Coordinates of N, CA and C in Angstrom, one line a residue:
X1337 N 129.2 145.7 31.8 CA 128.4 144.7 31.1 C 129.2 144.1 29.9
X1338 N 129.8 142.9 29.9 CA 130.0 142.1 29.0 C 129.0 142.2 27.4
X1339 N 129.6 142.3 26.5 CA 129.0 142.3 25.1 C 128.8 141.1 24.2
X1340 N 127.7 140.5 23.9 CA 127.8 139.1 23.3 C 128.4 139.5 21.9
X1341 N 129.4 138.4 21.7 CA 129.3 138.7 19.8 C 129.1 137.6 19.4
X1342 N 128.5 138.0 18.1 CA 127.8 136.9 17.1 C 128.9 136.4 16.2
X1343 N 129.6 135.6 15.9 CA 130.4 135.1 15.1 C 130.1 133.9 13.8
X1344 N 130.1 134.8 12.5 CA 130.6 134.0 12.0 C 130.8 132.0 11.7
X1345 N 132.1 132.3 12.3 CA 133.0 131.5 12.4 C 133.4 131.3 13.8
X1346 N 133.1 130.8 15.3 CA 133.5 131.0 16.4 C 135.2 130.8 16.6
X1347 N 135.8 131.2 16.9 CA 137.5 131.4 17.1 C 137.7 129.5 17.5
X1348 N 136.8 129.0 18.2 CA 137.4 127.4 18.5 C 137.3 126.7 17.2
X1349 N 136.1 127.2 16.6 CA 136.5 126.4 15.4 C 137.6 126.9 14.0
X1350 N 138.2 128.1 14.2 CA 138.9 128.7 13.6 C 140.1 127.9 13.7
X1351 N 141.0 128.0 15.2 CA 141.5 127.4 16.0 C 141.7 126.1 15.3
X1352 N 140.8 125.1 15.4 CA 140.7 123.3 15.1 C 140.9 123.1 13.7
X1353 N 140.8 124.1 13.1 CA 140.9 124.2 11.4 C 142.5 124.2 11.2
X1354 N 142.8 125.2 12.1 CA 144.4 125.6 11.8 C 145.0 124.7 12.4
X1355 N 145.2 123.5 13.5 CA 145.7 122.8 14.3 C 145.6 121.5 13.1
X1356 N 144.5 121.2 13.0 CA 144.3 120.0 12.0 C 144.5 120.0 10.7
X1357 N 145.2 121.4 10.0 CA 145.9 121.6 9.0 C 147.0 121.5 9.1
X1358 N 147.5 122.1 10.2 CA 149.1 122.3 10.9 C 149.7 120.6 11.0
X1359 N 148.3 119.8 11.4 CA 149.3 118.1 11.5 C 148.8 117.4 10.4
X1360 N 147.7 118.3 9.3 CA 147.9 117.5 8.3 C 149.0 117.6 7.2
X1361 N 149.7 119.0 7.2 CA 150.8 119.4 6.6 C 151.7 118.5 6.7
X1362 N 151.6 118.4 8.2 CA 153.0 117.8 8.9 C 152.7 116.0 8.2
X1363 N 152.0 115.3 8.6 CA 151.7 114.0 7.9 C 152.3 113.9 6.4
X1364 N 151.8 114.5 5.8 CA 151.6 114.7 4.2 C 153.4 115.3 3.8
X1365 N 154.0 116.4 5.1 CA 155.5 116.7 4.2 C 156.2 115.2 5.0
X1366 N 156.0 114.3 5.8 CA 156.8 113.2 6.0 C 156.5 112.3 5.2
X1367 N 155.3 112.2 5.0 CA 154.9 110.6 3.9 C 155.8 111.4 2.5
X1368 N 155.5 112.5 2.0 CA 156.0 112.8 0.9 C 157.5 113.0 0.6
X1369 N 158.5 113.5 1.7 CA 159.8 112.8 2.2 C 160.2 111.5 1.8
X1370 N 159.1 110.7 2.7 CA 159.9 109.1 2.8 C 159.3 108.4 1.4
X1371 N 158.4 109.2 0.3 CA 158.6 108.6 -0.7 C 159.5 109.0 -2.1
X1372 N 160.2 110.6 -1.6 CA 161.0 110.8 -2.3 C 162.1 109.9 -2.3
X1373 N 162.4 109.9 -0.9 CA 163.5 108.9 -0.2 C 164.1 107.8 -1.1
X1374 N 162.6 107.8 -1.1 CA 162.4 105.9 -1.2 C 163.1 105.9 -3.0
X1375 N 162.0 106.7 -4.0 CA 162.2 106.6 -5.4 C 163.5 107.1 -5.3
X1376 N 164.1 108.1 -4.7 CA 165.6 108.8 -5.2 C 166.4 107.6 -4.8
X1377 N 166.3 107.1 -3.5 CA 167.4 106.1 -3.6 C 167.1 105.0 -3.6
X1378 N 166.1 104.3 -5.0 CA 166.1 102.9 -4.7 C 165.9 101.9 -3.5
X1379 N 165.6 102.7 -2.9 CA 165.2 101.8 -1.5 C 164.0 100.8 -1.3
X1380 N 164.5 99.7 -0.6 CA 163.5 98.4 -1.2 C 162.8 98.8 0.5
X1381 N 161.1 98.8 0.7 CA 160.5 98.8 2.0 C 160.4 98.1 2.8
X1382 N 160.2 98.8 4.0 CA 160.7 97.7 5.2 C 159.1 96.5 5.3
X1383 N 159.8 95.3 6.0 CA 158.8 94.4 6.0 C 158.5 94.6 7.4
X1384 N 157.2 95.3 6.8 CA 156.3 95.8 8.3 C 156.0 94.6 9.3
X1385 N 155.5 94.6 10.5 CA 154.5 93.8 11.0 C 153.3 93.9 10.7
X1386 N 152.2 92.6 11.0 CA 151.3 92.5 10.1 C 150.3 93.9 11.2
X1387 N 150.9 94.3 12.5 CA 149.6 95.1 12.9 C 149.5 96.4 12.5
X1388 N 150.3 96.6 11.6 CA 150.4 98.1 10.9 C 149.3 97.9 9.8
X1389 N 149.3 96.9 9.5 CA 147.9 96.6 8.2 C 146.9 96.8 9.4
X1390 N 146.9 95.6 10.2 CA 145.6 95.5 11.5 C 145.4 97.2 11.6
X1391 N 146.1 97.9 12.6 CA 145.9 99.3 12.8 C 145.4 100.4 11.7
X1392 N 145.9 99.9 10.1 CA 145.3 100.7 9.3 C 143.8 100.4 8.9
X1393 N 143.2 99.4 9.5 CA 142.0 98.8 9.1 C 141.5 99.0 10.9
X1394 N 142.2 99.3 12.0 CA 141.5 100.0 13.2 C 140.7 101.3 12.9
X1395 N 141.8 101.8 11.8 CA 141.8 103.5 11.9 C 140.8 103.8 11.0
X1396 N 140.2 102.5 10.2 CA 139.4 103.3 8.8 C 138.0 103.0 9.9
X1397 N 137.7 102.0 10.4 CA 136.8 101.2 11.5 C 136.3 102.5 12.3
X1398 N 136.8 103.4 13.2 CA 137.0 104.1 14.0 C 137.1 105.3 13.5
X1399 N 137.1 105.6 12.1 CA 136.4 106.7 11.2 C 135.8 106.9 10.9
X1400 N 135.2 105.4 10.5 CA 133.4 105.3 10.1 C 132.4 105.1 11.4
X1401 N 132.9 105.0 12.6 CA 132.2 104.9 13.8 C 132.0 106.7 14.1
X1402 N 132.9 107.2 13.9 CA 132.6 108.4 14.3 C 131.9 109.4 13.1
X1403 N 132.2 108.8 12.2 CA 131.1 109.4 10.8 C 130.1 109.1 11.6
X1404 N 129.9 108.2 12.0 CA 128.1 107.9 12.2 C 127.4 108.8 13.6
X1405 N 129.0 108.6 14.5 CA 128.3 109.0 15.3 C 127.7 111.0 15.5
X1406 N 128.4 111.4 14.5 CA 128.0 112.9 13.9 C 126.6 112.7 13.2
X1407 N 126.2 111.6 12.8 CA 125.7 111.7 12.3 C 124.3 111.2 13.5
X1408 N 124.4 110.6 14.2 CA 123.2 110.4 15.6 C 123.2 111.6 16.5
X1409 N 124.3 112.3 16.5 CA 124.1 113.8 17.5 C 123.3 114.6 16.4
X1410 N 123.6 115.0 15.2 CA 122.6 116.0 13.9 C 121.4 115.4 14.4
X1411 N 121.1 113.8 14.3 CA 119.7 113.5 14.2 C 118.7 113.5 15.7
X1412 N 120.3 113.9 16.9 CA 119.5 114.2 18.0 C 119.5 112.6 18.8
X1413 N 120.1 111.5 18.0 CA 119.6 110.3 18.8 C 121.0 110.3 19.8
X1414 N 120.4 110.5 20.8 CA 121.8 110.5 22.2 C 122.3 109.4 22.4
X1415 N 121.2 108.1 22.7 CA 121.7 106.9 23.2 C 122.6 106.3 22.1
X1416 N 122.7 106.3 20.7 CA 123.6 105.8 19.8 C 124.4 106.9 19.6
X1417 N 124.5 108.4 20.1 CA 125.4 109.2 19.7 C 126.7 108.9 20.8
X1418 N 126.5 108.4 22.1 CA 127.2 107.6 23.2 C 127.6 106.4 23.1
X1419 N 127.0 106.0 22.4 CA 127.2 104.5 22.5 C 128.4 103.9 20.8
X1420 N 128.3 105.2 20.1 CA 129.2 105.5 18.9 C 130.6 106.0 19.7
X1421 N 130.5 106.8 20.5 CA 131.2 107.6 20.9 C 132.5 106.7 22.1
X1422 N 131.7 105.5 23.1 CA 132.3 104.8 23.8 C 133.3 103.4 22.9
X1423 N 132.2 103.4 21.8 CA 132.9 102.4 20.6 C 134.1 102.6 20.2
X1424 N 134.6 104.5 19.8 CA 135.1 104.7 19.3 C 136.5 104.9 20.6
X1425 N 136.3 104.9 21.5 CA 137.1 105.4 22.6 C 138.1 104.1 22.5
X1426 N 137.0 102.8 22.7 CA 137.6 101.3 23.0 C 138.5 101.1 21.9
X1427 N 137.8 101.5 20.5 CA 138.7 101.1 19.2 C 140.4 101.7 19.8
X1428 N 140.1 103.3 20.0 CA 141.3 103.7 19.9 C 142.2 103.2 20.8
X1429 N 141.4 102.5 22.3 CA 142.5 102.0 22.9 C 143.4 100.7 22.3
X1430 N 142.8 100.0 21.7 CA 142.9 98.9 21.0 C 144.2 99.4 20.0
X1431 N 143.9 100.5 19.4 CA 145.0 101.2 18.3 C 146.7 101.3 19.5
X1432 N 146.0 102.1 20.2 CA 147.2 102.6 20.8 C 148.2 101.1 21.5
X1433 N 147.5 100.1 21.9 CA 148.0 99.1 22.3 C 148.6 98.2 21.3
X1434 N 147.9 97.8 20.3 CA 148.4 97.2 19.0 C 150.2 97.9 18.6
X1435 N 150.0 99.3 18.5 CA 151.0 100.3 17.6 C 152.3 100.0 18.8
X1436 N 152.3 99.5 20.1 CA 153.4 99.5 21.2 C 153.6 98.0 20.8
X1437 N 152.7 97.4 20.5 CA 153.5 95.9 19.9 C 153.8 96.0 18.8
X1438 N 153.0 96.4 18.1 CA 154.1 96.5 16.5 C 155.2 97.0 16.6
X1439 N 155.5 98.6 17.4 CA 157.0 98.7 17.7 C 158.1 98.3 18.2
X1440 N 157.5 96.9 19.1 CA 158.2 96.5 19.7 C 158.6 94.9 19.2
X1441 N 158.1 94.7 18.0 CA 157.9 94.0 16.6 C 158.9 94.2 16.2
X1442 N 158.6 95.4 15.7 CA 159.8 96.4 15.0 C 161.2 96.3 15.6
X1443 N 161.2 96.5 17.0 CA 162.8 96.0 18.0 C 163.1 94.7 17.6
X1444 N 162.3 93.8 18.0 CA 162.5 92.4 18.1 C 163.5 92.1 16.5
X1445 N 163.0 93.1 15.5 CA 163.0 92.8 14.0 C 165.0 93.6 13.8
X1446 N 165.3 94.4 14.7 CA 166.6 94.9 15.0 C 166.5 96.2 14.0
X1447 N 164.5 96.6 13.8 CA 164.6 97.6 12.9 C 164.4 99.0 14.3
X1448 N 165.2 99.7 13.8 CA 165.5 100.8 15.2 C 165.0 102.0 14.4
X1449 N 164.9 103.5 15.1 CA 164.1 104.5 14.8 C 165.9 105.0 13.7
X1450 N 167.3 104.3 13.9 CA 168.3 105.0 13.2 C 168.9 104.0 12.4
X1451 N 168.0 102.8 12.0 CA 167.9 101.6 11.4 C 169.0 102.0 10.0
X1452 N 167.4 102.7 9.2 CA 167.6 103.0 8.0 C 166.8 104.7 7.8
X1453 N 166.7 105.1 6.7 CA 166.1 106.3 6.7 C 164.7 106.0 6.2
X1454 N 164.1 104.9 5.8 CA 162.7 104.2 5.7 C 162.7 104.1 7.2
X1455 N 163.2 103.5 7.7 CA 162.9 103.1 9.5 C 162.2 104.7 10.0
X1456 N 163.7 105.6 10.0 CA 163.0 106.5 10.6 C 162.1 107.4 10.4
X1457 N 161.8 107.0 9.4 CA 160.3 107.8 8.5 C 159.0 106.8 9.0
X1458 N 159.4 105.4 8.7 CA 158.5 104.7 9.8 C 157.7 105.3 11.2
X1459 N 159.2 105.4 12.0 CA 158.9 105.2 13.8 C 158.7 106.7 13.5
X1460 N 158.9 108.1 12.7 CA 158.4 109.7 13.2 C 156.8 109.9 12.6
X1461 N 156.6 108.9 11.7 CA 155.0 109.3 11.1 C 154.2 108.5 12.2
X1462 N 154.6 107.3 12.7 CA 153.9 106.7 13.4 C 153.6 107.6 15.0
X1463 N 155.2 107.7 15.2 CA 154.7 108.4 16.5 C 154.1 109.5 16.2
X1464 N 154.2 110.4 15.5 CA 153.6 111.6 15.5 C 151.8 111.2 15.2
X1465 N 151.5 110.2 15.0 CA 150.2 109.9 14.8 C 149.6 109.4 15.6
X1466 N 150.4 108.6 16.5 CA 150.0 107.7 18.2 C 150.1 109.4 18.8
X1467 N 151.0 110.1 19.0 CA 150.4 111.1 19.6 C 149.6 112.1 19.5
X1468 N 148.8 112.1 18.0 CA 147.4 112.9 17.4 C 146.6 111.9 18.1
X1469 N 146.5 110.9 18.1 CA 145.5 109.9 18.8 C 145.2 109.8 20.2
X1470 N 146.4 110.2 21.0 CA 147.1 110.4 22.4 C 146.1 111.7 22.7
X1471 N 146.2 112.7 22.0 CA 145.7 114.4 22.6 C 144.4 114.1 22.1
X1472 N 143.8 113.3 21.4 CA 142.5 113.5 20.6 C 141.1 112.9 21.6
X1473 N 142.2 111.8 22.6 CA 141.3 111.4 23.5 C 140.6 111.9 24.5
X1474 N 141.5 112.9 25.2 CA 140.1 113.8 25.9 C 139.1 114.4 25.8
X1475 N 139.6 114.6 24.1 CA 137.9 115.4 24.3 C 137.4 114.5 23.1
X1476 N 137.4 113.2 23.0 CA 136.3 112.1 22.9 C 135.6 111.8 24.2
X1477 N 136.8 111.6 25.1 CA 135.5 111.7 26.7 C 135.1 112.5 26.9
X1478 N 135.3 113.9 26.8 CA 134.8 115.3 27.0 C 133.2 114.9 26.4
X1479 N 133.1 114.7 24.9 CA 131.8 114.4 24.3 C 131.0 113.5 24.9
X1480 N 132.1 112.1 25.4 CA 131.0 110.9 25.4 C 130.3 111.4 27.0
X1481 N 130.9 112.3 27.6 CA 130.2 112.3 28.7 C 129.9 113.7 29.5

C-alpha cells in the first residue's frame, strides 16, 4: 500500500522556485556584467533595432495577460481563464518571431554575437531569454488545454 503525504510545500513547486531563481540569477549576473562593462570601459550602447523596444512592450503585454489569467482560474471563470491563456500563447509566438528579425537586424547592422563585448551581452541575455520563452511554452499548452 502506497502512503499519501501531505506536503507542505509539494516538491514541484519547490523545484519551480529553484529553477526560476537559478534563471533569475542567471539574467540579473549578465545584465549586471554588461553594466559593469559598460561604466568600466566607457562604452557608448549599441543602436538597438526598434523591435527590442517592440518585444520589451510584447513581454510586459503577455505579463499582464497572464496576471489576469491567474486571476480567472482563482475566480474559477474557465472560459476567460483559456481564452487569457490562448492570448498569451499567440503573444509569445509573435515574441519569438519578432526577436529572429531583430537578430537578424542585428546581422544586417554587421553587429555579430563577437562584434563587441556590449554585442555579446546583447545576443547571450537575449538568447538565454528566447530560450526561457522556448521551454515555457509547453506547459502554457499543457494549461490551455
Amino acid at each position: 500500500m502506497i502512503e499519501e503525504r501531505n506536503y507542505l510545500l509539494h516538491p514541484t513547486y519547490i523545484m519551480l522556485g529553484m529553477l526560476l531563481a537559478g534563471v533569475t540569477a542567471l539574467f540579473l549576473g549578465f545584465s549586471g556584467a554588461y553594466l559593469y562593462s559598460r561604466i568600466q570601459n566607457n562604452l557608448e550602447p549599441l543602436e538597438l533595432p526598434i523591435l527590442f523596444v517592440f518585444n520589451t512592450f510584447i513581454l510586459i503585454i503577455a505579463s499582464y495577460i497572464l496576471i489576469r489569467a491567474k486571476q480567472y482560474y482563482k475566480s474559477d471563470d474557465t472560459k476567460k481563464y483559456q481564452i487569457s491563456l490562448g492570448l498569451a500563447l499567440v503573444i509569445t509566438f509573435v515574441f519569438l518571431i519578432s526577436q529572429l528579425i531583430a537578430w537578424n537586424q542585428l546581422y544586417d547592422q554587421g553587429i555579430f554575437i563577437n562584434h563587441s563585448n556590449m554585442a555579446s551581452y546583447l545576443y547571450i541575455i537575449s538568447i538565454i531569454h528566447f530560450a526561457h520563452v522556448i521551454f515555457g511554452i509547453p506547459f502554457l499548452a499543457i494549461f490551455l488545454y
